[in-house]
Amino acid sequence: MPLASPHPLSIFSAWAREFGDIFYYRAAWLHVYFLNHPDLIEEVLVRNYKNFLKDRVVRNSRWFFGQGLLTNEGDSWLRQRRLSAPAFHRERVASYAKIMTDRAVEMLAAWRNGETRDIHQEMMRLTLGIVVRALFNVESDETTHISSAMNLIMGSTSGIRMLLPPIARYLPTPKMIGFRRAVAQLDKTVYGIIAQHRARGTDSGDLLSMLMAARDEDGSRMSDKQLRDEVLTFLLAGHETTALSMTWTWHLLSQHPEVEQKLHDELDRVLSDRVPQFSDLPALPFTERVIKESMRLYPPAWSLARTVVSDFELRGYRIPAGANVVMIGGFSIGRRSCHGSHTSRLAAGPGSVLAHLSQ
């Protein structure tokens, strides 16, 4: 079973090369159909989306994630999306930019020449600090409590453990006991922050304030439970993906000094040693290309899955109700030219993937 492997992507990629755009796999009681072509993925996510539910991994995580945008679906999901949308308007996102740059400057001020640092851990701390500040406008103790709980939760929700049913949370094992305690600690901290915001009754300029002020078409607002679920979704699903993207970007740049130099040239020309602002983004096209190329090659969310509601046919395959459809295109399709064979620049291995950007 790929999820039981320490390197599931190697297995998925090998299967995609050997078996093509669609193939079937059975893992114990699970019937799985892998899709590896954008047209097939579009059929599931766009053309026939009503025939699919969130997959069992997502459903199994609802006991601690709740019913946020990541795990919710149907009319309830649509309502939550409407209520959350204002928090991501351009003006609001622009206001988060200074939080990002302030945190980055603070991190770099603590670095010293000659040090060796784990860049992934540095990016995880950086992005968590940014997300917590943007979400809650809090510091110190709350951030420490959130960080310790999240580290334990993320370490317990990977690999084969993702397939365990919700009942597994009651297992009296040390890992599950620690997991339950971490969820309880996170709940205590988040509900406490929500209560503080309600008591103040003012817009603190953070994401939580925006979510609390949002009203649906009928005038209703989010309950504390709904706020908690959305906040945990942004916390748990938000900061790690950004940290992974940044980590892979630094890794690729370290292998391509000519690309790194071109990136520095653009930053020096546009910023002239000052801290960047949100308004600078249109003037940094090469920077954008570097980040997008990194995400193309190493997407932080490299797969997506759905559970079939009713039998249907896809390219000659009859896929029954209850089967799982796994779309691994985020990783494999991004490494194919025109959705055909793998690109020649990838044939030489990951060390050559950014070379074309220096041209």
CSV table of C-alpha atoms in Angstrom, one decimal:
chain,number,residue,atom,x,y,z
A,1,MET,CA,0.0,0.0,0.0
A,2,PRO,CA,1.6,3.3,-1.1
A,3,LEU,CA,0.5,5.3,2.0
A,4,ALA,CA,2.3,2.8,4.2
A,5,SER,CA,5.5,3.5,2.3
A,6,PRO,CA,8.0,6.2,3.3
A,7,HIS,CA,8.1,7.3,-0.4
A,8,PRO,CA,4.5,7.1,-1.8
A,9,LEU,CA,5.3,9.5,-4.6
A,10,SER,CA,7.9,7.2,-6.1
A,11,ILE,CA,5.3,4.4,-6.2
A,12,PHE,CA,2.6,6.6,-7.7
A,13,SER,CA,5.0,8.0,-10.3
A,14,ALA,CA,6.2,4.6,-11.3
A,15,TRP,CA,2.6,3.4,-11.7
A,16,ALA,CA,1.7,6.4,-13.8
A,17,ARG,CA,4.6,5.7,-16.1
A,18,GLU,CA,3.8,2.0,-16.4
A,19,PHE,CA,-0.1,2.0,-16.5
A,20,GLY,CA,-0.9,5.4,-18.1
A,21,ASP,CA,-3.7,7.9,-17.4
A,22,ILE,CA,-6.2,5.7,-15.6
A,23,PHE,CA,-5.7,2.4,-13.7
A,24,TYR,CA,-7.2,0.4,-10.9
A,25,TYR,CA,-5.7,-0.7,-7.6
A,26,ARG,CA,-7.1,-2.6,-4.7
A,27,ALA,CA,-5.7,-2.1,-1.2
A,28,ALA,CA,-7.4,-4.6,1.2
A,29,TRP,CA,-11.1,-3.5,1.2
A,30,LEU,CA,-10.4,-0.2,-0.7
A,31,HIS,CA,-11.1,0.0,-4.4
A,32,VAL,CA,-9.0,2.8,-5.9
A,33,TYR,CA,-8.9,4.3,-9.4
A,34,PHE,CA,-5.9,6.5,-10.1
A,35,LEU,CA,-6.3,9.4,-12.6
A,36,ASN,CA,-3.3,10.9,-14.2
A,37,HIS,CA,-4.6,13.2,-16.9
A,38,PRO,CA,-6.1,16.7,-16.7
A,39,ASP,CA,-9.2,15.8,-18.8
A,40,LEU,CA,-10.0,12.9,-16.5
A,41,ILE,CA,-9.5,15.1,-13.4
A,42,GLU,CA,-11.7,17.8,-14.9
A,43,GLU,CA,-14.4,15.2,-15.5
A,44,VAL,CA,-14.4,14.4,-11.7
A,45,LEU,CA,-13.9,17.9,-10.2
A,46,VAL,CA,-15.8,20.0,-12.7
A,47,ARG,CA,-18.1,18.2,-15.1
A,48,ASN,CA,-19.5,15.6,-12.8
A,49,TYR,CA,-18.6,17.0,-9.3
A,50,LYS,CA,-22.1,16.2,-7.8
A,51,ASN,CA,-21.4,12.5,-8.1
A,52,PHE,CA,-18.5,12.7,-5.6
A,53,LEU,CA,-17.9,13.2,-2.0
A,54,LYS,CA,-14.8,14.2,-0.1
A,55,ASP,CA,-12.7,11.1,0.3
A,56,ARG,CA,-12.4,8.9,3.4
A,57,VAL,CA,-9.2,10.6,4.6
A,58,VAL,CA,-11.0,13.9,4.8
A,59,ARG,CA,-14.1,12.4,6.3
A,60,ASN,CA,-12.0,10.6,8.9
A,61,SER,CA,-10.4,13.9,9.9
A,62,ARG,CA,-13.7,15.7,10.7
A,63,TRP,CA,-13.6,14.7,14.3
A,64,PHE,CA,-10.7,17.1,14.9
A,65,PHE,CA,-10.9,19.4,11.8
A,66,GLY,CA,-14.6,19.9,12.2
A,67,GLN,CA,-16.7,21.1,9.2
A,68,GLY,CA,-14.4,23.8,7.7
A,69,LEU,CA,-13.9,24.5,4.1
A,70,LEU,CA,-11.5,21.7,3.7
A,71,THR,CA,-13.8,19.0,5.0
A,72,ASN,CA,-17.3,20.4,4.4
A,73,GLU,CA,-19.4,19.9,1.3
A,74,GLY,CA,-22.8,20.6,-0.3
A,75,ASP,CA,-24.9,23.5,0.8
A,76,SER,CA,-23.2,23.8,4.1
A,77,TRP,CA,-19.8,24.2,2.3
A,78,LEU,CA,-21.3,26.8,0.0
A,79,ARG,CA,-22.6,28.9,2.9
A,80,GLN,CA,-19.2,28.8,4.6
A,81,ARG,CA,-17.5,29.8,1.4
A,82,ARG,CA,-19.8,32.8,1.1
A,83,LEU,CA,-19.1,33.8,4.6
A,84,SER,CA,-15.3,33.4,4.3
A,85,ALA,CA,-14.9,35.2,1.0
A,86,PRO,CA,-14.7,38.8,2.3
A,87,ALA,CA,-11.6,37.8,4.4
A,88,PHE,CA,-9.7,37.2,1.2
A,89,HIS,CA,-10.6,40.3,-0.8
A,90,ARG,CA,-7.6,42.0,-2.3
A,91,GLU,CA,-7.6,44.9,0.2
A,92,ARG,CA,-7.7,42.5,3.1
A,93,VAL,CA,-4.9,40.3,1.6
A,94,ALA,CA,-2.8,43.4,1.1
A,95,SER,CA,-3.1,44.2,4.8
A,96,TYR,CA,-1.5,40.8,5.6
A,97,ALA,CA,1.6,41.6,3.5
A,98,LYS,CA,3.2,43.6,6.3
A,99,ILE,CA,2.7,40.8,8.8
A,100,MET,CA,4.6,38.5,6.4
A,101,THR,CA,7.5,40.9,5.8
A,102,ASP,CA,7.8,41.9,9.5
A,103,ARG,CA,8.0,38.2,10.5
A,104,ALA,CA,10.6,37.5,7.7
A,105,VAL,CA,12.8,40.5,8.8
A,106,GLU,CA,12.5,39.3,12.5
A,107,MET,CA,13.6,35.8,11.5
A,108,LEU,CA,16.6,36.9,9.4
A,109,ALA,CA,17.8,39.2,12.1
A,110,ALA,CA,18.4,36.2,14.3
A,111,TRP,CA,20.5,34.4,11.6
A,112,ARG,CA,24.3,34.6,11.6
A,113,ASN,CA,26.8,34.0,8.9
A,114,GLY,CA,28.3,30.5,9.0
A,115,GLU,CA,25.4,28.9,10.8
A,116,THR,CA,23.7,25.7,9.6
A,117,ARG,CA,20.0,25.7,9.9
A,118,ASP,CA,17.2,23.3,9.0
A,119,ILE,CA,15.5,25.5,6.4
A,120,HIS,CA,12.2,23.5,6.5
A,121,GLN,CA,11.9,24.0,10.2
A,122,GLU,CA,12.7,27.6,9.8
A,123,MET,CA,10.0,28.0,7.2
A,124,MET,CA,7.5,26.1,9.3
A,125,ARG,CA,8.1,28.5,12.3
A,126,LEU,CA,7.9,31.5,10.0
A,127,THR,CA,4.7,30.6,8.3
A,128,LEU,CA,3.0,29.5,11.5
A,129,GLY,CA,3.9,32.8,13.1
A,130,ILE,CA,2.5,34.7,10.1
A,131,VAL,CA,-0.8,32.6,10.0
A,132,VAL,CA,-1.3,33.0,13.8
A,133,ARG,CA,-0.8,36.7,13.6
A,134,ALA,CA,-3.0,37.2,10.5
A,135,LEU,CA,-5.7,35.0,12.0
A,136,PHE,CA,-5.8,36.2,15.6
A,137,ASN,CA,-3.5,39.2,16.0
A,138,VAL,CA,-1.9,37.5,19.0
A,139,GLU,CA,1.6,36.8,20.1
A,140,SER,CA,3.7,34.9,22.7
A,141,ASP,CA,1.8,32.3,24.8
A,142,GLU,CA,-1.0,31.6,22.3
A,143,THR,CA,1.5,31.0,19.5
A,144,THR,CA,3.6,28.7,21.6
A,145,HIS,CA,0.5,26.6,22.6
A,146,ILE,CA,-0.8,26.5,19.0
A,147,SER,CA,2.7,25.5,17.7
A,148,SER,CA,3.2,22.6,20.1
A,149,ALA,CA,-0.2,21.2,19.5
A,150,MET,CA,0.0,21.5,15.8
A,151,ASN,CA,3.4,19.8,15.6
A,152,LEU,CA,2.0,16.8,17.3
A,153,ILE,CA,-1.2,16.7,15.2
A,154,MET,CA,0.6,16.9,11.9
A,155,GLY,CA,3.0,14.2,13.0
A,156,SER,CA,0.0,11.9,13.7
A,157,THR,CA,-1.9,12.5,10.5
A,158,SER,CA,0.4,11.1,7.8
A,159,GLY,CA,0.9,7.8,6.0
A,160,ILE,CA,-1.3,4.9,6.7
A,161,ARG,CA,-2.7,6.6,9.8
A,162,MET,CA,-4.8,8.8,7.5
A,163,LEU,CA,-7.0,5.8,6.7
A,164,LEU,CA,-7.8,4.9,10.3
A,165,PRO,CA,-11.5,5.5,11.1
A,166,PRO,CA,-12.6,8.1,13.7
A,167,ILE,CA,-13.1,5.4,16.3
A,168,ALA,CA,-9.3,5.0,16.3
A,169,ARG,CA,-9.1,8.2,18.3
A,170,TYR,CA,-10.2,6.2,21.4
A,171,LEU,CA,-7.3,3.8,21.2
A,172,PRO,CA,-5.4,3.9,24.5
A,173,THR,CA,-2.0,4.1,22.8
A,174,PRO,CA,0.5,6.8,23.7
A,175,LYS,CA,0.3,8.4,20.3
A,176,MET,CA,-3.5,8.6,20.3
A,177,ILE,CA,-3.6,9.9,23.9
A,178,GLY,CA,-1.1,12.6,22.9
A,179,PHE,CA,-3.1,13.3,19.8
A,180,ARG,CA,-6.3,13.8,21.7
A,181,ARG,CA,-4.6,16.1,24.2
A,182,ALA,CA,-3.2,18.2,21.4
A,183,VAL,CA,-6.6,18.6,19.8
A,184,ALA,CA,-8.0,19.6,23.3
A,185,GLN,CA,-5.2,22.1,23.8
A,186,LEU,CA,-5.8,23.6,20.4
A,187,ASP,CA,-9.6,23.8,21.1
A,188,LYS,CA,-9.0,25.5,24.4
A,189,THR,CA,-6.6,28.1,22.9
A,190,VAL,CA,-8.8,28.8,19.8
A,191,TYR,CA,-12.1,29.0,21.7
A,192,GLY,CA,-10.4,31.3,24.3
A,193,ILE,CA,-9.2,33.7,21.5
A,194,ILE,CA,-12.7,33.7,20.0
A,195,ALA,CA,-14.2,34.6,23.4
A,196,GLN,CA,-11.7,37.5,23.7
A,197,HIS,CA,-12.6,38.8,20.3
A,198,ARG,CA,-16.3,38.6,21.1
A,199,ALA,CA,-15.8,40.4,24.4
A,200,ARG,CA,-13.9,43.3,22.7
A,201,GLY,CA,-16.5,43.6,20.0
A,202,THR,CA,-14.2,45.5,17.6
A,203,ASP,CA,-12.4,44.6,14.3
A,204,SER,CA,-8.8,43.8,15.3
A,205,GLY,CA,-7.8,43.8,11.7
A,206,ASP,CA,-7.3,40.0,11.6
A,207,LEU,CA,-8.9,37.2,9.8
A,208,LEU,CA,-11.0,36.0,12.8
A,209,SER,CA,-12.5,39.5,13.1
A,210,MET,CA,-13.6,39.4,9.5
A,211,LEU,CA,-15.1,35.9,9.8
A,212,MET,CA,-17.0,37.0,13.0
A,213,ALA,CA,-18.4,40.1,11.2
A,214,ALA,CA,-19.5,38.2,8.0
A,215,ARG,CA,-23.2,37.8,7.5
A,216,ASP,CA,-25.0,35.3,5.2
A,217,GLU,CA,-27.8,36.3,2.8
A,218,ASP,CA,-30.3,35.6,5.6
A,219,GLY,CA,-28.4,37.8,8.1
A,220,SER,CA,-27.0,34.8,10.1
A,221,ARG,CA,-23.4,34.7,11.2
A,222,MET,CA,-21.0,31.9,12.1
A,223,SER,CA,-21.3,30.2,15.4
A,224,ASP,CA,-18.3,29.7,17.7
A,225,LYS,CA,-18.1,26.1,16.5
A,226,GLN,CA,-18.1,27.2,12.8
A,227,LEU,CA,-15.4,29.8,13.6
A,228,ARG,CA,-13.3,27.2,15.3
A,229,ASP,CA,-13.6,24.8,12.4
A,230,GLU,CA,-12.6,27.5,9.8
A,231,VAL,CA,-9.7,28.7,12.0
A,232,LEU,CA,-8.3,25.2,12.4
A,233,THR,CA,-8.6,24.6,8.7
A,234,PHE,CA,-6.5,27.7,8.0
A,235,LEU,CA,-4.0,26.8,10.7
A,236,LEU,CA,-3.5,23.2,9.9
A,237,ALA,CA,-3.9,23.2,6.1
A,238,GLY,CA,-2.4,26.7,5.5
A,239,HIS,CA,1.0,27.2,7.0
A,240,GLU,CA,2.6,23.8,6.2
A,241,THR,CA,1.8,24.0,2.5
A,242,THR,CA,3.4,27.4,2.2
A,243,ALA,CA,6.5,26.3,4.2
A,244,LEU,CA,6.9,23.3,1.9
A,245,SER,CA,6.7,25.5,-1.2
A,246,MET,CA,9.3,27.9,0.2
A,247,THR,CA,11.6,25.0,1.3
A,248,TRP,CA,11.6,23.5,-2.2
A,249,THR,CA,12.2,26.9,-3.8
A,250,TRP,CA,15.3,27.4,-1.7
A,251,HIS,CA,16.5,23.9,-2.5
A,252,LEU,CA,16.1,24.4,-6.3
A,253,LEU,CA,17.7,27.8,-6.2
A,254,SER,CA,20.7,26.3,-4.4
A,255,GLN,CA,21.2,24.0,-7.3
A,256,HIS,CA,20.9,26.8,-9.9
A,257,PRO,CA,23.2,29.7,-8.9
A,258,GLU,CA,22.6,31.4,-12.3
A,259,VAL,CA,18.8,31.5,-11.6
A,260,GLU,CA,19.5,32.7,-8.0
A,261,GLN,CA,21.6,35.5,-9.4
A,262,LYS,CA,18.9,36.6,-11.8
A,263,LEU,CA,16.4,36.6,-9.0
A,264,HIS,CA,18.7,38.7,-6.8
A,265,ASP,CA,19.2,41.1,-9.8
A,266,GLU,CA,15.4,41.7,-10.1
A,267,LEU,CA,14.9,42.1,-6.3
A,268,ASP,CA,17.8,44.6,-6.1
A,269,ARG,CA,16.6,46.6,-9.1
A,270,VAL,CA,13.0,46.8,-7.9
A,271,LEU,CA,13.5,47.0,-4.1
A,272,SER,CA,16.9,48.7,-3.7
A,273,ASP,CA,17.5,47.1,-0.3
A,274,ARG,CA,14.1,48.1,1.2
A,275,VAL,CA,11.5,45.7,2.5
A,276,PRO,CA,9.0,44.6,-0.2
A,277,GLN,CA,5.4,45.7,-0.2
A,278,PHE,CA,2.2,44.2,-1.6
A,279,SER,CA,2.3,46.9,-4.4
A,280,ASP,CA,5.7,45.6,-5.6
A,281,LEU,CA,4.4,42.2,-6.8
A,282,PRO,CA,3.5,43.3,-10.4
A,283,ALA,CA,7.1,44.5,-10.8
A,284,LEU,CA,8.6,41.1,-9.8
A,285,PRO,CA,7.6,38.8,-12.7
A,286,PHE,CA,10.8,36.7,-12.5
A,287,THR,CA,10.3,36.1,-8.8
A,288,GLU,CA,6.8,34.9,-9.6
A,289,ARG,CA,8.1,32.5,-12.3
A,290,VAL,CA,10.6,31.0,-9.9
A,291,ILE,CA,7.9,30.3,-7.2
A,292,LYS,CA,5.5,28.9,-9.8
A,293,GLU,CA,8.1,26.7,-11.3
A,294,SER,CA,9.0,25.3,-7.8
A,295,MET,CA,5.3,24.6,-7.1
A,296,ARG,CA,4.9,23.0,-10.5
A,297,LEU,CA,7.7,20.5,-9.7
A,298,TYR,CA,7.0,20.1,-6.0
A,299,PRO,CA,3.3,20.9,-5.4
A,300,PRO,CA,2.7,20.9,-1.6
A,301,ALA,CA,-0.7,19.3,-2.2
A,302,TRP,CA,0.3,16.6,-4.7
A,303,SER,CA,-2.9,14.5,-4.7
A,304,LEU,CA,-6.6,14.8,-4.3
A,305,ALA,CA,-9.2,12.1,-3.8
A,306,ARG,CA,-13.0,11.6,-4.0
A,307,THR,CA,-15.5,8.9,-3.1
A,308,VAL,CA,-18.0,7.9,-5.8
A,309,VAL,CA,-21.7,8.4,-5.1
A,310,SER,CA,-23.2,6.5,-8.0
A,311,ASP,CA,-21.7,4.1,-10.6
A,312,PHE,CA,-20.3,5.9,-13.7
A,313,GLU,CA,-18.0,5.2,-16.6
A,314,LEU,CA,-14.8,7.0,-17.4
A,315,ARG,CA,-12.7,6.2,-20.5
A,316,GLY,CA,-14.0,2.6,-20.6
A,317,TYR,CA,-13.7,2.0,-16.9
A,318,ARG,CA,-16.9,1.3,-14.9
A,319,ILE,CA,-16.3,2.9,-11.6
A,320,PRO,CA,-18.7,1.7,-8.9
A,321,ALA,CA,-20.3,3.6,-6.1
A,322,GLY,CA,-18.2,3.6,-3.0
A,323,ALA,CA,-14.9,3.4,-4.9
A,324,ASN,CA,-12.1,5.9,-4.3
A,325,VAL,CA,-10.8,8.1,-7.1
A,326,VAL,CA,-7.3,9.4,-6.5
A,327,MET,CA,-5.9,12.2,-8.7
A,328,ILE,CA,-2.2,12.3,-8.6
A,329,GLY,CA,-1.9,14.9,-11.3
A,330,GLY,CA,-0.6,17.6,-9.1
A,331,PHE,CA,2.8,16.0,-9.0
A,332,SER,CA,2.9,13.9,-12.2
A,333,ILE,CA,1.1,16.1,-14.7
A,334,GLY,CA,3.2,19.0,-13.6
A,335,ARG,CA,6.2,17.1,-14.9
A,336,ARG,CA,4.8,16.3,-18.3
A,337,SER,CA,5.1,18.4,-21.5
A,338,CYS,CA,1.7,19.3,-23.0
A,339,HIS,CA,0.3,16.5,-20.8
A,340,GLY,CA,2.3,14.0,-22.8
A,341,SER,CA,5.8,12.6,-22.2
A,342,HIS,CA,8.0,14.0,-19.4
A,343,THR,CA,10.0,17.1,-20.3
A,344,SER,CA,13.6,16.7,-21.4
A,345,ARG,CA,14.8,19.1,-18.8
A,346,LEU,CA,13.5,16.7,-16.2
A,347,ALA,CA,15.1,13.7,-17.7
A,348,ALA,CA,18.4,14.8,-16.2
A,349,GLY,CA,16.9,14.8,-12.8
A,350,PRO,CA,15.7,17.4,-10.3
A,351,GLY,CA,19.0,19.3,-10.5
A,352,SER,CA,18.1,20.6,-14.0
A,353,VAL,CA,14.6,21.7,-13.4
A,354,LEU,CA,15.1,25.5,-13.1
A,355,ALA,CA,17.8,25.8,-15.8
A,356,HIS,CA,15.4,27.2,-18.4
A,357,LEU,CA,14.6,30.1,-16.2
A,358,SER,CA,18.1,31.5,-16.6
A,359,GLN,CA,17.7,31.7,-20.3
